[in-house]
């Protein structure tokens, strides 16, 4: 037989089939609310009037004040947060030199808080997606400008349905470059104004995300107060606050101890928007980047600092997981080693020192000998003849060499008559060319017909050899005019006849 709760559930299912509800979140909320109403009615045996579940559901939808986060409705979560807030300001009762172990009553609460921080982060991300899906109708470009979920929710709460963003102050949330980008993009966006019901839902969801963020901060403060007993060496290396964030992001101290150094660098990594002339749109950085050891290092040595801190964090976590060094001496030593390594890396290189020459060895030493060495010495050694050439008598000029075709200097200190230099060999082709040139000169001189004493009537031809030629045979009889008016005519001496008296 069907109960009253089952009938209400059937009515709600029929209502969903008739009216399509947009969005997966709204459908899930309807089922959860129907289930809660069904459980309430099934467990209520009083004679009070039973409220109409459909009316209650519709009133909640119309008012827009229904809760989005399921975690805030959970009673176990509320009890856990109350216990954390009570013990947050209390100091752990530990003896000196002892560390928290699995047998302590507070240890299960600490391990539960480590996982609780990650659950709160996931819930905040779900709320961020819910708000983003609604507000993308109004301002779709805002998601690419503001990447952080909490910053996005704060900006959405301040903007609402406002069109002119120049009157809204975002300086306490975002940098100036992001504020300028939001203002310029909002003036050109193609979004539409949101209905009042969707806007109220979005504002309620944003308020719930801020409540969850406060709960996360309380849990971190509680873990920070217990870090001296849970992980004393890691706290001495990074500080209690950063050690608590690192352990919770890694899922516990044991998980952190099992991680390699390159994974510790990316624990809790978040995207950071880079605007302006940045080479990439986002920059990913882990929790370890907030350490004072890294932030106090210059930019050119920061990569080295990140690797050093990540490696030492892994060592400190392993020491804490084995409950050794409860006073944190190992963490302090690791921190000092990091500081020394960074200081040494930042030192300028030593100045180049001039090396002095070693003192000469006066002791006689064995020299190399042998056939091979003697042959090389004879081949490249200086002969007696070359030694005589290089010698010059002081105060005397070098003798002249008159036994060669060219004038030159003789060889001093050389006994005997200098031999004439051998004539240079001329190739046959060069000799033939010289012979042809000589023949051309002779033929030219013969054809010119010059009457000088050097001219000859013999002509050398390549056909007949020597030929007797008359150079005047080719001449023409000079004209009368050429005698006086030609280009080759010279001056004529005319004898002066005496005048008759």
XYZ file of C-alpha atoms in Angstrom:
501
model
C 0.000 0.000 0.000
C 1.390 3.359 -0.987
C 2.095 5.818 1.799
C 1.358 9.527 1.840
C 5.003 10.316 1.083
C 4.951 8.118 -2.012
C 1.833 9.893 -3.298
C 3.527 13.284 -2.892
C 6.570 12.032 -4.746
C 4.369 10.766 -7.588
C 2.633 14.157 -7.789
C 5.985 15.925 -8.033
C 7.158 13.589 -10.821
C 3.968 14.270 -12.787
C 4.489 17.997 -12.323
C 8.051 17.753 -13.690
C 6.826 15.891 -16.774
C 4.236 18.586 -17.537
C 6.470 21.600 -16.952
C 10.064 21.292 -18.181
C 12.417 22.825 -15.666
C 15.573 24.405 -17.243
C 18.961 23.526 -15.763
C 20.288 20.456 -13.994
C 20.740 22.304 -10.713
C 17.078 23.199 -10.449
C 16.027 19.584 -11.174
C 18.362 18.251 -8.497
C 17.027 20.803 -6.020
C 13.463 19.744 -6.741
C 14.240 16.077 -6.037
C 16.139 16.871 -2.852
C 13.341 19.079 -1.556
C 10.731 16.474 -2.430
C 12.754 13.801 -0.649
C 13.113 15.995 2.440
C 9.371 16.672 2.492
C 8.636 12.946 2.044
C 10.910 11.953 4.913
C 9.397 14.641 7.097
C 5.854 13.475 6.399
C 6.699 9.806 6.798
C 8.333 10.370 10.174
C 5.682 12.729 11.509
C 2.950 10.868 13.414
C 1.306 13.977 14.945
C -2.222 15.136 14.181
C -1.078 18.559 12.879
C -2.114 19.731 9.465
C 0.103 18.378 6.720
C 1.410 21.197 4.506
C 1.039 20.903 0.770
C 4.461 19.992 -0.623
C 3.736 21.486 -4.033
C 2.794 24.824 -2.535
C 5.896 24.856 -0.362
C 8.076 24.081 -3.381
C 6.504 26.771 -5.555
C 6.789 29.379 -2.805
C 10.469 28.634 -2.429
C 10.995 28.928 -6.181
C 9.107 32.219 -6.407
C 10.833 33.805 -3.422
C 14.259 32.856 -4.836
C 15.688 32.346 -1.330
C 16.205 28.574 -1.583
C 19.678 27.427 -0.549
C 22.084 26.313 -3.291
C 24.806 24.649 -1.177
C 24.004 21.214 0.173
C 26.945 21.331 2.571
C 25.483 24.171 4.597
C 22.297 22.124 5.100
C 24.255 19.141 6.416
C 23.959 18.768 10.199
C 27.238 16.852 10.467
C 29.081 19.740 8.827
C 27.535 22.238 11.240
C 28.498 20.128 14.271
C 32.033 19.757 12.979
C 32.366 23.510 12.472
C 31.062 24.189 15.982
C 33.687 21.856 17.435
C 36.425 23.479 15.362
C 35.411 26.974 16.495
C 35.452 25.854 20.140
C 38.935 24.329 19.954
C 40.388 26.953 17.676
C 41.578 29.203 20.493
C 42.632 26.342 22.794
C 46.246 25.259 23.016
C 46.997 21.524 22.755
C 48.061 19.919 26.018
C 51.283 18.273 24.828
C 54.315 17.501 26.882
C 57.586 19.083 25.856
C 59.335 17.068 23.165
C 56.264 15.074 22.155
C 54.312 15.059 18.910
C 50.688 14.332 18.067
C 50.160 10.657 17.266
C 47.280 8.475 16.119
C 46.377 7.577 19.718
C 45.467 11.174 20.657
C 41.760 12.031 20.847
C 42.228 15.161 18.759
C 44.062 13.409 15.912
C 40.870 12.172 14.117
C 39.514 15.727 14.137
C 42.733 17.040 12.542
C 42.649 14.406 9.804
C 38.962 15.148 9.174
C 39.748 18.854 8.857
C 42.438 18.107 6.275
C 39.865 16.498 3.987
C 37.187 19.038 4.935
C 39.161 21.910 3.414
C 39.190 20.163 0.037
C 35.457 19.446 0.265
C 34.776 23.123 0.968
C 36.853 24.086 -2.069
C 34.862 21.708 -4.272
C 31.576 23.117 -2.981
C 32.747 26.671 -3.668
C 33.686 25.661 -7.210
C 30.190 24.228 -7.753
C 28.638 27.491 -6.595
C 30.985 29.392 -8.874
C 29.842 27.311 -11.864
C 26.182 27.885 -10.923
C 26.641 31.666 -10.737
C 28.756 31.703 -13.904
C 26.095 29.873 -15.915
C 23.481 32.433 -14.884
C 25.596 35.570 -15.193
C 27.022 34.593 -18.584
C 23.753 35.887 -20.050
C 24.551 39.341 -18.681
C 28.371 39.538 -18.980
C 29.893 36.480 -20.758
C 33.408 38.010 -21.031
C 33.822 38.392 -17.259
C 34.875 34.762 -16.820
C 38.010 35.197 -18.959
C 39.052 38.406 -17.144
C 38.482 37.318 -13.523
C 39.686 33.740 -13.014
C 39.557 33.379 -9.220
C 36.147 32.028 -8.060
C 35.867 34.262 -4.992
C 36.896 37.390 -6.897
C 34.385 36.503 -9.610
C 31.570 36.205 -7.073
C 32.494 39.500 -5.417
C 32.551 41.296 -8.767
C 29.193 39.785 -9.743
C 27.629 40.920 -6.465
C 28.819 44.484 -6.997
C 27.796 44.698 -10.650
C 24.377 43.030 -10.551
C 22.333 44.469 -13.419
C 24.263 47.742 -13.567
C 25.186 48.874 -17.076
C 27.639 51.670 -16.301
C 30.573 50.102 -14.439
C 32.584 53.327 -14.179
C 30.685 54.220 -11.006
C 31.595 50.939 -9.222
C 34.826 50.633 -7.239
C 36.742 47.355 -7.673
C 40.113 48.580 -6.405
C 39.944 46.502 -3.197
C 39.308 43.290 -5.178
C 41.202 43.498 -8.478
C 44.322 45.248 -9.816
C 44.001 48.357 -11.956
C 44.652 46.492 -15.217
C 41.781 44.062 -14.553
C 39.450 46.930 -13.547
C 40.193 48.745 -16.793
C 39.642 45.560 -18.811
C 36.269 44.955 -17.135
C 35.125 48.543 -17.710
C 36.069 48.554 -21.396
C 34.641 45.086 -22.086
C 31.358 45.839 -20.303
C 30.751 48.806 -22.613
C 30.959 46.514 -25.669
C 29.309 43.341 -24.329
C 26.240 41.852 -25.998
C 24.638 40.547 -22.774
C 21.072 41.130 -21.624
C 19.624 42.195 -18.301
C 18.845 39.291 -15.941
C 15.352 38.707 -14.551
C 14.811 39.541 -10.887
C 14.299 35.884 -9.894
C 17.612 34.699 -11.436
C 19.452 37.668 -9.982
C 18.189 36.860 -6.446
C 19.250 33.221 -6.815
C 22.673 34.299 -7.905
C 23.083 36.677 -4.957
C 22.042 33.980 -2.463
C 24.540 31.545 -3.992
C 27.319 34.140 -3.728
C 26.511 34.734 -0.039
C 26.691 31.003 0.616
C 30.116 30.844 -1.058
C 31.362 33.595 1.268
C 30.007 31.661 4.294
C 31.884 28.566 3.140
C 35.023 30.635 2.744
C 34.693 31.794 6.374
C 34.329 28.163 7.455
C 37.476 27.285 5.536
C 39.378 30.084 7.241
C 38.278 28.806 10.685
C 39.448 25.282 9.830
C 42.827 26.585 8.666
C 43.245 28.617 11.854
C 42.508 25.510 13.913
C 45.038 23.470 11.927
C 47.576 26.266 12.227
C 47.288 26.141 16.017
C 47.937 22.383 15.913
C 50.850 22.474 13.451
C 53.463 22.660 16.219
C 52.297 19.254 17.446
C 51.382 17.674 14.093
C 54.268 18.804 11.834
C 56.842 20.768 13.859
C 59.647 20.498 11.287
C 57.492 21.587 8.353
C 56.186 24.479 10.465
C 59.748 25.539 11.303
C 60.601 25.472 7.600
C 57.582 27.252 6.112
C 55.637 28.694 9.002
C 52.516 27.326 10.682
C 49.981 28.991 8.354
C 51.626 27.907 5.110
C 52.338 24.420 6.464
C 48.646 23.973 7.323
C 47.595 25.036 3.805
C 50.156 22.740 2.200
C 49.115 19.702 4.258
C 45.403 20.246 3.615
C 45.979 20.761 -0.127
C 47.999 17.539 -0.299
C 45.324 15.577 1.578
C 47.262 14.955 4.779
C 50.795 14.725 6.108
C 51.299 11.154 4.897
C 50.330 12.036 1.318
C 52.695 14.997 1.383
C 55.546 12.796 2.618
C 55.006 10.399 -0.296
C 55.105 13.129 -2.942
C 58.225 13.849 -5.017
C 59.640 17.363 -5.000
C 58.379 18.262 -8.496
C 54.789 17.472 -7.425
C 55.089 19.492 -4.204
C 55.817 22.585 -6.313
C 52.339 22.294 -7.897
C 50.288 21.395 -4.810
C 47.298 23.727 -4.570
C 48.158 25.396 -7.867
C 45.766 28.107 -9.016
C 45.479 30.050 -12.240
C 46.496 33.673 -12.093
C 45.300 35.946 -14.906
C 48.046 37.856 -16.735
C 46.899 40.960 -18.597
C 48.667 43.542 -20.715
C 51.798 42.492 -22.608
C 52.042 39.045 -20.982
C 53.181 36.206 -23.215
C 50.522 33.795 -21.908
C 46.982 34.331 -20.657
C 47.416 32.525 -17.300
C 50.200 31.743 -14.871
C 49.982 28.677 -12.607
C 51.585 28.793 -9.170
C 51.328 26.509 -6.164
C 50.935 27.198 -2.458
C 54.677 26.923 -1.953
C 55.166 30.150 -3.929
C 53.784 32.107 -0.943
C 56.774 31.155 1.218
C 58.888 34.025 2.524
C 61.999 32.156 1.368
C 60.851 32.432 -2.247
C 59.278 35.893 -2.126
C 62.439 37.433 -0.643
C 64.604 36.010 -3.446
C 65.304 38.078 -6.602
C 63.458 37.049 -9.754
C 66.491 35.628 -11.537
C 67.107 33.163 -8.663
C 63.444 32.366 -7.877
C 63.293 29.126 -9.883
C 66.258 27.801 -7.946
C 64.592 28.831 -4.668
C 61.361 26.988 -5.581
C 63.250 23.758 -6.269
C 65.217 24.031 -3.032
C 62.141 24.733 -0.877
C 60.108 21.931 -2.509
C 62.865 19.389 -1.899
C 63.353 20.406 1.725
C 59.567 20.338 2.332
C 59.484 16.712 1.265
C 62.311 15.886 3.698
C 60.643 17.750 6.566
C 57.294 16.007 5.894
C 58.983 12.585 5.995
C 60.671 13.419 9.281
C 57.319 14.526 10.775
C 55.504 11.440 9.478
C 57.975 9.217 11.413
C 57.514 11.389 14.563
C 61.198 12.283 14.734
C 62.620 15.599 15.912
C 59.459 16.799 17.727
C 61.038 20.165 18.579
C 61.593 21.055 14.923
C 65.419 21.024 14.887
C 65.534 19.345 11.461
C 63.207 21.965 9.962
C 65.365 24.767 11.335
C 68.517 23.194 9.891
C 66.869 22.745 6.494
C 65.808 26.395 6.473
C 69.366 27.510 7.247
C 70.718 25.348 4.411
C 68.283 26.939 1.961
C 69.332 30.421 3.042
C 73.016 29.545 2.697
C 72.522 28.026 -0.767
C 70.591 31.080 -1.991
C 73.177 33.471 -0.549
C 75.971 31.561 -2.253
C 74.104 31.585 -5.570
C 73.668 35.375 -5.376
C 77.320 36.088 -4.656
C 79.249 37.709 -7.526
C 81.844 35.515 -9.215
C 85.373 35.832 -7.765
C 87.753 38.216 -9.493
C 90.191 36.630 -11.887
C 93.602 36.442 -10.240
C 96.859 36.784 -12.132
C 98.940 33.658 -11.867
C 102.641 34.192 -11.316
C 105.073 32.309 -13.507
C 106.780 29.333 -11.857
C 110.466 29.740 -11.001
C 112.783 28.418 -13.687
C 114.329 25.030 -13.107
C 118.080 25.339 -12.934
C 118.638 21.644 -12.629
C 119.843 19.909 -15.768
C 117.198 17.716 -17.278
C 117.320 14.933 -19.794
C 116.843 16.073 -23.374
C 115.196 14.105 -26.071
C 117.450 12.238 -28.492
C 117.402 9.374 -30.947
C 117.485 8.828 -34.674
C 114.189 10.467 -35.373
C 115.041 13.567 -33.423
C 118.456 13.884 -35.133
C 116.888 13.596 -38.583
C 114.356 16.318 -37.825
C 117.142 18.517 -36.473
C 119.250 18.013 -39.591
C 116.283 18.676 -41.874
C 115.161 21.922 -40.289
C 118.506 22.983 -38.826
C 120.579 25.941 -40.109
C 123.453 25.059 -42.386
C 126.907 26.638 -42.414
C 126.152 28.336 -45.707
C 123.096 30.063 -44.229
C 125.116 31.091 -41.214
C 127.702 32.773 -43.496
C 124.937 34.573 -45.408
C 123.570 36.044 -42.211
C 126.972 37.352 -41.086
C 127.954 40.896 -42.038
C 131.304 42.644 -41.565
C 130.993 45.750 -39.522
C 132.095 48.957 -41.287
C 132.294 47.398 -44.772
C 129.765 47.438 -47.559
C 128.579 44.260 -49.104
C 130.384 43.385 -52.317
C 128.651 43.714 -55.628
C 127.850 40.671 -57.696
C 128.970 41.441 -61.233
C 128.997 37.872 -62.453
C 125.273 37.826 -63.160
C 123.206 39.573 -65.764
C 121.537 41.648 -63.063
C 123.300 43.839 -60.580
C 123.092 42.623 -57.016
C 124.951 42.069 -53.775
C 127.454 39.369 -53.139
C 127.794 36.998 -50.236
C 130.143 38.210 -47.486
C 132.541 35.797 -45.773
C 132.205 33.445 -48.721
C 135.532 32.229 -50.031
C 135.797 31.722 -53.756
C 134.255 33.173 -56.843
C 130.462 33.419 -56.752
C 128.805 31.350 -59.393
C 126.532 33.012 -61.919
C 122.887 32.511 -61.312
C 121.243 30.021 -63.628
C 119.045 31.559 -66.283
C 115.377 31.063 -65.813
C 113.816 28.423 -68.007
C 111.267 29.785 -70.476
C 108.449 27.591 -71.687
C 108.108 26.732 -75.394
C 104.800 28.521 -75.681
C 106.344 31.714 -74.362
C 109.267 31.414 -76.756
C 106.893 30.977 -79.711
C 104.942 34.055 -78.684
C 108.128 36.118 -78.419
C 109.198 34.922 -81.903
C 105.862 35.880 -83.458
C 106.018 39.336 -81.870
C 109.524 39.902 -83.303
C 108.333 38.980 -86.812
C 105.443 41.389 -86.588
C 107.756 44.205 -85.577
C 110.059 43.559 -88.537
C 107.211 43.417 -91.077
C 105.784 46.618 -89.724
C 109.092 48.375 -89.992
C 109.589 47.134 -93.573
C 106.134 48.220 -94.700
C 106.493 51.689 -93.183
C 109.210 52.601 -95.662
C 111.183 54.740 -93.349
C 114.501 55.862 -94.734
C 116.350 55.807 -91.525
C 119.620 53.965 -91.264
C 117.996 51.156 -89.334
C 115.504 50.272 -92.069
C 116.126 47.291 -94.333
C 114.759 46.048 -97.640
C 114.670 42.463 -96.347
C 111.304 41.306 -95.034
C 110.613 38.133 -93.079
C 107.374 36.405 -94.106
C 105.887 33.172 -92.717
C 105.534 31.754 -96.260
C 108.852 32.388 -98.006
C 111.005 33.311 -95.064
C 113.418 36.097 -96.080
C 112.114 38.200 -98.964
C 113.774 41.129 -100.769
C 111.316 44.004 -101.072
C 111.541 47.543 -102.449
C 109.941 49.837 -99.933
C 109.674 52.686 -102.462
C 107.817 50.626 -105.045
C 104.535 51.124 -103.374
C 104.908 54.869 -103.271
C 102.982 57.127 -105.605
C 104.347 60.166 -107.279
C 103.586 63.133 -105.117
C 101.201 65.683 -106.485
C 102.135 69.258 -106.905
C 99.861 70.348 -104.138
C 101.207 67.786 -101.691
C 104.616 69.333 -101.866
C 103.477 72.455 -100.142
C 100.042 71.748 -98.631
C 100.146 68.136 -97.448
C 100.072 67.143 -93.779
C 103.592 65.729 -94.053
C 105.110 68.682 -95.824
C 107.938 70.398 -94.036
C 109.555 73.794 -94.248
C 111.260 74.715 -97.504
C 114.382 76.829 -97.556
C 114.288 79.348 -100.383
C 117.498 80.980 -101.331
C 117.236 84.749 -101.272
C 118.199 86.342 -104.561
C 119.900 89.684 -104.354
C 118.035 92.684 -105.646
C 119.360 94.488 -108.636
C 120.888 97.767 -107.773
